[in-house]
PDB file of C-alpha atoms in Angstrom:
ATOM      1  CA  UNK A 683      17.922 -21.485  -6.498  1.00 63.00           C
ATOM      2  CA  UNK A 684      15.709 -18.472  -6.948  1.00 69.00           C
ATOM      3  CA  UNK A 685      16.242 -16.620 -10.254  1.00 88.00           C
ATOM      4  CA  UNK A 686      16.996 -12.878  -8.190  1.00 93.00           C
ATOM      5  CA  UNK A 687      18.241 -13.145  -4.656  1.00 94.00           C
ATOM      6  CA  UNK A 688      18.876 -10.500  -2.093  1.00 94.00           C
ATOM      7  CA  UNK A 689      19.661 -10.193   1.447  1.00 89.00           C
ATOM      8  CA  UNK A 690      16.147  -9.480   3.088  1.00 85.00           C
ATOM      9  CA  UNK A 691      17.981  -7.024   5.752  1.00 86.00           C
ATOM     10  CA  UNK A 692      17.398  -4.872   7.448  1.00 94.00           C
ATOM     11  CA  UNK A 693      20.330  -3.195   6.611  1.00 96.00           C
ATOM     12  CA  UNK A 694      20.942  -0.396   9.008  1.00 97.00           C
ATOM     13  CA  UNK A 695      23.282   2.699   8.334  1.00 97.00           C
ATOM     14  CA  UNK A 696      23.647   5.706  10.207  1.00 97.00           C
ATOM     15  CA  UNK A 697      22.774   9.032   8.216  1.00 97.00           C
ATOM     16  CA  UNK A 698      25.653  10.296   5.873  1.00 97.00           C
ATOM     17  CA  UNK A 699      26.922   6.836   5.164  1.00 97.00           C
ATOM     18  CA  UNK A 700      27.311   4.786   2.300  1.00 97.00           C
ATOM     19  CA  UNK A 701      24.668   1.999   1.969  1.00 97.00           C
ATOM     20  CA  UNK A 702      25.406  -0.970  -0.121  1.00 97.00           C
ATOM     21  CA  UNK A 703      22.814  -3.153  -1.671  1.00 97.00           C
ATOM     22  CA  UNK A 704      23.639  -6.264  -3.371  1.00 96.00           C
ATOM     23  CA  UNK A 705      21.643  -8.735  -5.905  1.00 96.00           C
ATOM     24  CA  UNK A 706      22.689 -11.885  -7.628  1.00 96.00           C
ATOM     25  CA  UNK A 707      20.771 -13.622 -10.343  1.00 94.00           C
ATOM     26  CA  UNK A 708      20.744 -16.824 -11.866  1.00 91.00           C
ATOM     27  CA  UNK A 709      20.179 -16.568 -15.442  1.00 86.00           C
ATOM     28  CA  UNK A 710      23.911 -15.840 -17.320  1.00 86.00           C
ATOM     29  CA  UNK A 711      22.146 -14.370 -20.236  1.00 83.00           C
ATOM     30  CA  UNK A 712      20.538 -11.857 -18.631  1.00 85.00           C
ATOM     31  CA  UNK A 713      21.167  -8.322 -20.390  1.00 84.00           C
ATOM     32  CA  UNK A 714      18.844  -5.949 -18.344  1.00 89.00           C
ATOM     33  CA  UNK A 715      19.058  -4.959 -14.732  1.00 94.00           C
ATOM     34  CA  UNK A 716      17.080  -2.744 -12.507  1.00 95.00           C
ATOM     35  CA  UNK A 717      16.685  -1.236  -8.888  1.00 97.00           C
ATOM     36  CA  UNK A 718      13.172  -0.319  -7.731  1.00 97.00           C
ATOM     37  CA  UNK A 719      12.394   1.499  -4.361  1.00 98.00           C
ATOM     38  CA  UNK A 720       9.507   1.002  -2.548  1.00 97.00           C
ATOM     39  CA  UNK A 721       8.296   2.780   0.432  1.00 97.00           C
ATOM     40  CA  UNK A 722       5.958   1.352   2.889  1.00 94.00           C
ATOM     41  CA  UNK A 723       2.546   1.025   1.840  1.00 91.00           C
ATOM     42  CA  UNK A 724       3.515   2.523  -1.835  1.00 94.00           C
ATOM     43  CA  UNK A 725       4.159   0.984  -5.130  1.00 96.00           C
ATOM     44  CA  UNK A 726       7.722   0.328  -6.395  1.00 96.00           C
ATOM     45  CA  UNK A 727       9.375   3.045  -8.414  1.00 96.00           C
ATOM     46  CA  UNK A 728      11.991   2.854 -10.940  1.00 94.00           C
ATOM     47  CA  UNK A 729      15.438   4.522  -9.646  1.00 95.00           C
ATOM     48  CA  UNK A 730      18.187   3.007 -11.840  1.00 93.00           C
ATOM     49  CA  UNK A 731      18.864   0.881 -14.866  1.00 93.00           C
ATOM     50  CA  UNK A 732      21.945  -0.900 -16.057  1.00 94.00           C
ATOM     51  CA  UNK A 733      23.051  -2.549 -19.060  1.00 91.00           C
ATOM     52  CA  UNK A 734      26.414  -2.918 -19.432  1.00 91.00           C
ATOM     53  CA  UNK A 735      29.307  -4.035 -17.088  1.00 94.00           C
ATOM     54  CA  UNK A 736      30.883  -1.270 -14.791  1.00 95.00           C
ATOM     55  CA  UNK A 737      29.569   1.592 -12.711  1.00 96.00           C
ATOM     56  CA  UNK A 738      26.691   3.684 -13.524  1.00 96.00           C
ATOM     57  CA  UNK A 739      25.818   6.907 -11.396  1.00 97.00           C
ATOM     58  CA  UNK A 740      22.810   9.166 -10.971  1.00 95.00           C
ATOM     59  CA  UNK A 741      23.117  11.722  -8.224  1.00 96.00           C
ATOM     60  CA  UNK A 742      23.838   9.733  -5.123  1.00 97.00           C
ATOM     61  CA  UNK A 743      23.150   6.436  -6.581  1.00 97.00           C
ATOM     62  CA  UNK A 744      25.467   4.176  -8.406  1.00 98.00           C
ATOM     63  CA  UNK A 745      24.520   0.940  -9.944  1.00 97.00           C
ATOM     64  CA  UNK A 746      27.455  -1.538 -10.421  1.00 97.00           C
ATOM     65  CA  UNK A 747      27.203  -4.468 -12.802  1.00 96.00           C
ATOM     66  CA  UNK A 748      29.299  -7.528 -12.946  1.00 96.00           C
ATOM     67  CA  UNK A 749      27.757 -10.123 -15.431  1.00 93.00           C
ATOM     68  CA  UNK A 750      30.727 -12.518 -15.286  1.00 93.00           C
ATOM     69  CA  UNK A 751      29.995 -12.884 -11.497  1.00 94.00           C
ATOM     70  CA  UNK A 752      25.961 -12.321 -12.007  1.00 94.00           C
ATOM     71  CA  UNK A 753      26.078  -9.683  -9.333  1.00 95.00           C
ATOM     72  CA  UNK A 754      24.329  -6.339  -9.380  1.00 97.00           C
ATOM     73  CA  UNK A 755      24.620  -3.754  -6.645  1.00 97.00           C
ATOM     74  CA  UNK A 756      23.454  -0.470  -5.486  1.00 98.00           C
ATOM     75  CA  UNK A 757      25.349   2.265  -3.796  1.00 98.00           C
ATOM     76  CA  UNK A 758      23.581   5.062  -1.902  1.00 98.00           C
ATOM     77  CA  UNK A 759      26.119   7.751  -0.797  1.00 98.00           C
ATOM     78  CA  UNK A 760      25.000  10.150   1.721  1.00 97.00           C
ATOM     79  CA  UNK A 761      22.387   8.156   3.006  1.00 97.00           C
ATOM     80  CA  UNK A 762      19.353  10.198   4.266  1.00 97.00           C
ATOM     81  CA  UNK A 763      16.506   8.922   6.546  1.00 97.00           C
ATOM     82  CA  UNK A 764      14.369   9.472   3.272  1.00 97.00           C
ATOM     83  CA  UNK A 765      16.090   6.788   1.985  1.00 97.00           C
ATOM     84  CA  UNK A 766      14.622   4.471   4.333  1.00 97.00           C
ATOM     85  CA  UNK A 767      12.667   1.945   2.049  1.00 97.00           C
ATOM     86  CA  UNK A 768      12.874  -1.691   0.536  1.00 97.00           C
ATOM     87  CA  UNK A 769      14.847  -1.495  -2.660  1.00 97.00           C
ATOM     88  CA  UNK A 770      13.715  -4.392  -5.163  1.00 97.00           C
ATOM     89  CA  UNK A 771      16.394  -5.708  -7.576  1.00 96.00           C
ATOM     90  CA  UNK A 772      14.963  -6.789 -11.177  1.00 95.00           C
ATOM     91  CA  UNK A 773      16.297  -8.682 -13.809  1.00 92.00           C
ATOM     92  CA  UNK A 774      14.922  -9.210 -17.568  1.00 86.00           C
ATOM     93  CA  UNK A 775      15.508 -13.049 -18.073  1.00 74.00           C
ATOM     94  CA  UNK A 776      16.703 -13.713 -21.542  1.00 63.00           C
ATOM     95  CA  UNK A 777      14.405 -16.427 -22.654  1.00 61.00           C
ATOM     96  CA  UNK A 778      11.374 -14.477 -21.569  1.00 59.00           C
ATOM     97  CA  UNK A 779      12.017 -11.301 -22.315  1.00 64.00           C
ATOM     98  CA  UNK A 780       8.530  -9.685 -21.668  1.00 70.00           C
ATOM     99  CA  UNK A 781       8.796 -10.825 -17.988  1.00 82.00           C
ATOM    100  CA  UNK A 782      10.656  -8.817 -15.266  1.00 87.00           C
ATOM    101  CA  UNK A 783      11.703 -11.093 -12.182  1.00 90.00           C
ATOM    102  CA  UNK A 784      12.196  -9.376  -8.733  1.00 94.00           C
ATOM    103  CA  UNK A 785      14.132 -10.060  -6.207  1.00 95.00           C
ATOM    104  CA  UNK A 786      12.448 -10.201  -2.628  1.00 94.00           C
ATOM    105  CA  UNK A 787      14.001  -6.924  -1.710  1.00 95.00           C
ATOM    106  CA  UNK A 788      16.297  -5.288   0.905  1.00 96.00           C
ATOM    107  CA  UNK A 789      14.893  -3.045   3.456  1.00 96.00           C
ATOM    108  CA  UNK A 790      17.268  -0.127   4.242  1.00 97.00           C
ATOM    109  CA  UNK A 791      17.119   1.686   7.138  1.00 97.00           C
ATOM    110  CA  UNK A 792      18.878   5.204   7.526  1.00 97.00           C
ATOM    111  CA  UNK A 793      19.384   6.328  11.146  1.00 96.00           C
ATOM    112  CA  UNK A 794      18.994  10.053  12.071  1.00 94.00           C
TER     113      UNK A 794
ATOM    114  CA  UNK B1493       0.638  13.173 -17.778  1.00 65.00           C
ATOM    115  CA  UNK B1494      -1.516  11.025 -15.793  1.00 79.00           C
ATOM    116  CA  UNK B1495      -0.017   7.764 -14.136  1.00 93.00           C
ATOM    117  CA  UNK B1496      -1.115   4.106 -14.132  1.00 96.00           C
ATOM    118  CA  UNK B1497      -4.715   3.921 -12.948  1.00 97.00           C
ATOM    119  CA  UNK B1498      -5.814   0.887 -10.827  1.00 98.00           C
ATOM    120  CA  UNK B1499      -9.485   0.216  -9.833  1.00 97.00           C
ATOM    121  CA  UNK B1500     -10.747  -0.628  -7.193  1.00 97.00           C
ATOM    122  CA  UNK B1501      -8.141   0.228  -4.623  1.00 97.00           C
ATOM    123  CA  UNK B1502      -9.622  -2.054  -2.116  1.00 97.00           C
ATOM    124  CA  UNK B1503     -11.717  -5.022  -2.103  1.00 96.00           C
ATOM    125  CA  UNK B1504     -13.024  -7.780   0.087  1.00 98.00           C
ATOM    126  CA  UNK B1505     -14.331 -10.932  -1.099  1.00 97.00           C
ATOM    127  CA  UNK B1506     -15.438 -14.393   0.261  1.00 97.00           C
ATOM    128  CA  UNK B1507     -13.511 -17.839  -0.839  1.00 98.00           C
ATOM    129  CA  UNK B1508     -15.275 -19.022  -4.204  1.00 97.00           C
ATOM    130  CA  UNK B1509     -16.139 -15.721  -5.528  1.00 98.00           C
ATOM    131  CA  UNK B1510     -14.599 -13.928  -8.595  1.00 98.00           C
ATOM    132  CA  UNK B1511     -13.023 -10.781  -8.954  1.00 98.00           C
ATOM    133  CA  UNK B1512     -11.908  -8.457 -11.776  1.00 98.00           C
ATOM    134  CA  UNK B1513      -9.518  -5.995 -11.599  1.00 98.00           C
ATOM    135  CA  UNK B1514      -8.715  -2.971 -13.825  1.00 98.00           C
ATOM    136  CA  UNK B1515      -5.578  -0.969 -15.016  1.00 98.00           C
ATOM    137  CA  UNK B1516      -5.430   1.852 -17.451  1.00 97.00           C
ATOM    138  CA  UNK B1517      -1.684   2.463 -18.524  1.00 96.00           C
ATOM    139  CA  UNK B1518       0.030   5.760 -19.022  1.00 94.00           C
ATOM    140  CA  UNK B1519      -1.338   7.382 -22.055  1.00 92.00           C
ATOM    141  CA  UNK B1520       0.672   6.037 -25.024  1.00 90.00           C
ATOM    142  CA  UNK B1521       2.139   2.726 -23.147  1.00 91.00           C
ATOM    143  CA  UNK B1522       1.249  -0.319 -25.031  1.00 90.00           C
ATOM    144  CA  UNK B1523       2.661  -2.650 -22.635  1.00 91.00           C
ATOM    145  CA  UNK B1524       0.820  -3.766 -19.343  1.00 93.00           C
ATOM    146  CA  UNK B1525       2.022  -5.999 -16.807  1.00 94.00           C
ATOM    147  CA  UNK B1526       0.442  -7.579 -13.673  1.00 97.00           C
ATOM    148  CA  UNK B1527       2.132  -8.618 -10.342  1.00 97.00           C
ATOM    149  CA  UNK B1528       1.055 -10.086  -7.265  1.00 97.00           C
ATOM    150  CA  UNK B1529       2.858  -8.919  -3.974  1.00 97.00           C
ATOM    151  CA  UNK B1530       2.663 -10.838  -0.830  1.00 94.00           C
ATOM    152  CA  UNK B1531       4.661 -10.286   2.188  1.00 88.00           C
ATOM    153  CA  UNK B1532       5.923 -13.889   1.800  1.00 83.00           C
ATOM    154  CA  UNK B1533       6.502 -14.379  -1.567  1.00 86.00           C
ATOM    155  CA  UNK B1534       7.321 -10.788  -2.913  1.00 89.00           C
ATOM    156  CA  UNK B1535       6.515  -9.682  -6.311  1.00 94.00           C
ATOM    157  CA  UNK B1536       5.298 -12.303  -8.433  1.00 95.00           C
ATOM    158  CA  UNK B1537       4.847 -12.136 -12.154  1.00 93.00           C
ATOM    159  CA  UNK B1538       1.495 -12.814 -13.336  1.00 96.00           C
ATOM    160  CA  UNK B1539       1.302 -11.873 -17.165  1.00 92.00           C
ATOM    161  CA  UNK B1540       2.319  -9.038 -19.618  1.00 92.00           C
ATOM    162  CA  UNK B1541       0.202  -8.236 -22.638  1.00 92.00           C
ATOM    163  CA  UNK B1542       1.317  -5.870 -25.522  1.00 90.00           C
ATOM    164  CA  UNK B1543      -1.281  -4.615 -28.235  1.00 89.00           C
ATOM    165  CA  UNK B1544      -3.999  -7.162 -26.594  1.00 93.00           C
ATOM    166  CA  UNK B1545      -1.433 -10.084 -26.960  1.00 92.00           C
ATOM    167  CA  UNK B1546      -0.354 -12.097 -23.988  1.00 92.00           C
ATOM    168  CA  UNK B1547       3.351 -12.193 -24.374  1.00 88.00           C
ATOM    169  CA  UNK B1548       4.463 -14.024 -21.118  1.00 88.00           C
ATOM    170  CA  UNK B1549       2.476 -15.463 -18.232  1.00 90.00           C
ATOM    171  CA  UNK B1550       3.869 -16.433 -14.900  1.00 91.00           C
ATOM    172  CA  UNK B1551       3.600 -19.783 -12.779  1.00 92.00           C
ATOM    173  CA  UNK B1552       0.008 -19.375 -11.516  1.00 96.00           C
ATOM    174  CA  UNK B1553      -3.187 -21.612 -11.719  1.00 97.00           C
ATOM    175  CA  UNK B1554      -5.565 -20.991 -14.571  1.00 96.00           C
ATOM    176  CA  UNK B1555      -7.918 -19.377 -12.214  1.00 97.00           C
ATOM    177  CA  UNK B1556      -5.875 -16.208 -12.970  1.00 98.00           C
ATOM    178  CA  UNK B1557      -6.785 -14.623 -16.327  1.00 97.00           C
ATOM    179  CA  UNK B1558      -6.191 -11.423 -18.037  1.00 97.00           C
ATOM    180  CA  UNK B1559      -6.814  -9.614 -20.957  1.00 97.00           C
ATOM    181  CA  UNK B1560      -5.807  -6.151 -22.900  1.00 97.00           C
ATOM    182  CA  UNK B1561      -8.360  -4.161 -24.999  1.00 97.00           C
ATOM    183  CA  UNK B1562      -7.591  -1.913 -28.148  1.00 95.00           C
ATOM    184  CA  UNK B1563      -7.089   0.996 -25.857  1.00 94.00           C
ATOM    185  CA  UNK B1564      -4.485  -0.851 -24.100  1.00 94.00           C
ATOM    186  CA  UNK B1565      -6.415  -0.852 -20.662  1.00 97.00           C
ATOM    187  CA  UNK B1566      -6.148  -4.241 -19.279  1.00 98.00           C
ATOM    188  CA  UNK B1567      -8.093  -6.377 -16.734  1.00 98.00           C
ATOM    189  CA  UNK B1568      -7.208  -9.424 -14.642  1.00 98.00           C
ATOM    190  CA  UNK B1569      -9.558 -12.018 -13.206  1.00 98.00           C
ATOM    191  CA  UNK B1570      -9.288 -14.443 -10.648  1.00 98.00           C
ATOM    192  CA  UNK B1571     -11.956 -17.017 -10.150  1.00 96.00           C
ATOM    193  CA  UNK B1572     -12.781 -19.087  -7.700  1.00 97.00           C
ATOM    194  CA  UNK B1573     -10.948 -17.176  -4.853  1.00 98.00           C
ATOM    195  CA  UNK B1574      -8.688 -18.703  -2.393  1.00 97.00           C
ATOM    196  CA  UNK B1575      -7.847 -17.375   1.084  1.00 97.00           C
ATOM    197  CA  UNK B1576      -4.067 -17.592  -0.509  1.00 96.00           C
ATOM    198  CA  UNK B1577      -5.109 -15.136  -3.185  1.00 97.00           C
ATOM    199  CA  UNK B1578      -5.251 -12.019  -0.485  1.00 97.00           C
ATOM    200  CA  UNK B1579      -2.520  -9.864  -2.142  1.00 97.00           C
ATOM    201  CA  UNK B1580      -1.772  -6.530  -3.375  1.00 97.00           C
ATOM    202  CA  UNK B1581      -1.998  -6.767  -7.171  1.00 98.00           C
ATOM    203  CA  UNK B1582       0.112  -4.355  -9.062  1.00 98.00           C
ATOM    204  CA  UNK B1583      -0.168  -3.214 -12.977  1.00 97.00           C
ATOM    205  CA  UNK B1584       2.535  -1.728 -14.472  1.00 95.00           C
ATOM    206  CA  UNK B1585       2.831  -0.274 -17.869  1.00 94.00           C
ATOM    207  CA  UNK B1586       5.749   0.454 -20.159  1.00 90.00           C
ATOM    208  CA  UNK B1587       6.565   2.707 -23.337  1.00 82.00           C
ATOM    209  CA  UNK B1588       8.481   0.322 -24.939  1.00 67.00           C
ATOM    210  CA  UNK B1589       7.318  -2.739 -27.464  1.00 65.00           C
ATOM    211  CA  UNK B1590      10.654  -4.479 -26.723  1.00 67.00           C
ATOM    212  CA  UNK B1591      12.057  -6.283 -23.636  1.00 63.00           C
ATOM    213  CA  UNK B1592      10.494  -5.220 -20.317  1.00 64.00           C
ATOM    214  CA  UNK B1593      12.341  -3.439 -17.876  1.00 74.00           C
ATOM    215  CA  UNK B1594      11.349   0.150 -17.251  1.00 87.00           C
ATOM    216  CA  UNK B1595       7.999  -0.315 -15.374  1.00 92.00           C
ATOM    217  CA  UNK B1596       5.599   2.625 -13.962  1.00 94.00           C
ATOM    218  CA  UNK B1597       3.416   1.027 -11.295  1.00 96.00           C
ATOM    219  CA  UNK B1598       0.000   1.874 -10.359  1.00 97.00           C
ATOM    220  CA  UNK B1599      -0.990   2.056  -6.573  1.00 97.00           C
ATOM    221  CA  UNK B1600      -2.503  -1.453  -6.690  1.00 97.00           C
ATOM    222  CA  UNK B1601      -5.698  -3.372  -5.730  1.00 98.00           C
ATOM    223  CA  UNK B1602      -5.516  -4.733  -2.223  1.00 97.00           C
ATOM    224  CA  UNK B1603      -7.734  -7.882  -2.222  1.00 98.00           C
ATOM    225  CA  UNK B1604      -8.685  -9.443   0.985  1.00 97.00           C
ATOM    226  CA  UNK B1605     -10.344 -12.818   0.672  1.00 97.00           C
ATOM    227  CA  UNK B1606     -12.435 -14.076   3.700  1.00 96.00           C
TER     228      UNK B1606
END
C-alpha cells in the first residue's frame, strides 16, 4: 500500500464548478498535511496546509482533514481554467519527520 | 527575496558517468530537501539536510549522495549513472528547523542519461 494515495485523474470540471480532490494516507500518526499545485513544466508550489481535523478555508480553496478516516481533501470553488494543473497531496510521516511524502497527484482540467 | 536556485537546469550524460547538482536555498532557510520526479513514480524523496546534517534519507541506492555546506547550499551527486536516473531533480528549502512541510521548490535540474 502506498503511503499517500490519490486518484490520478484527469478530473474534468466546467468553469465555475466546484472541484473536489481527494487523498488518503496510511500512517495513522501523521500530523501535517499539505496541498501543492504543479503546472505543466513547472515546479510544485504550496497552496494549503492543514494540521487539525475539520475545514480550513483560504480564498476559493478549502482543505478538509479527517484523521479518523485518514482522509484529506481539497475543494476549489468557482473553478477557473487557470486552476488546470496537477494537485499533489503531501503528508509528513510521523516517524520520519524530516521527510514529506507526496502522492502521485491528480490532474485537474477546468473546461471553459 | 530570491527563490531557490538550482544549477544546472538541463544536462545530458551517458551511462556510467557521474553528475553533481547544486541548490542554493532561500536566504535564511537552513533545511534543504531533494526529490526525484519521474512520470511513472511521481515525486520521490531523496534526502533532507539541516545545518550540514542529513536528517532523513529515502529509498535510493548508495549511488545517490548529498551534502550541505555551512552556508546552507546543498549538492547532490549521482555516480555510475543509469538510464533510469533520467528525471527532474527538485530541490526545496524550508524556513523551519522542525518537521518538514512547507517547502519552496526550485525550478529543478532535468537530467537525461543516454
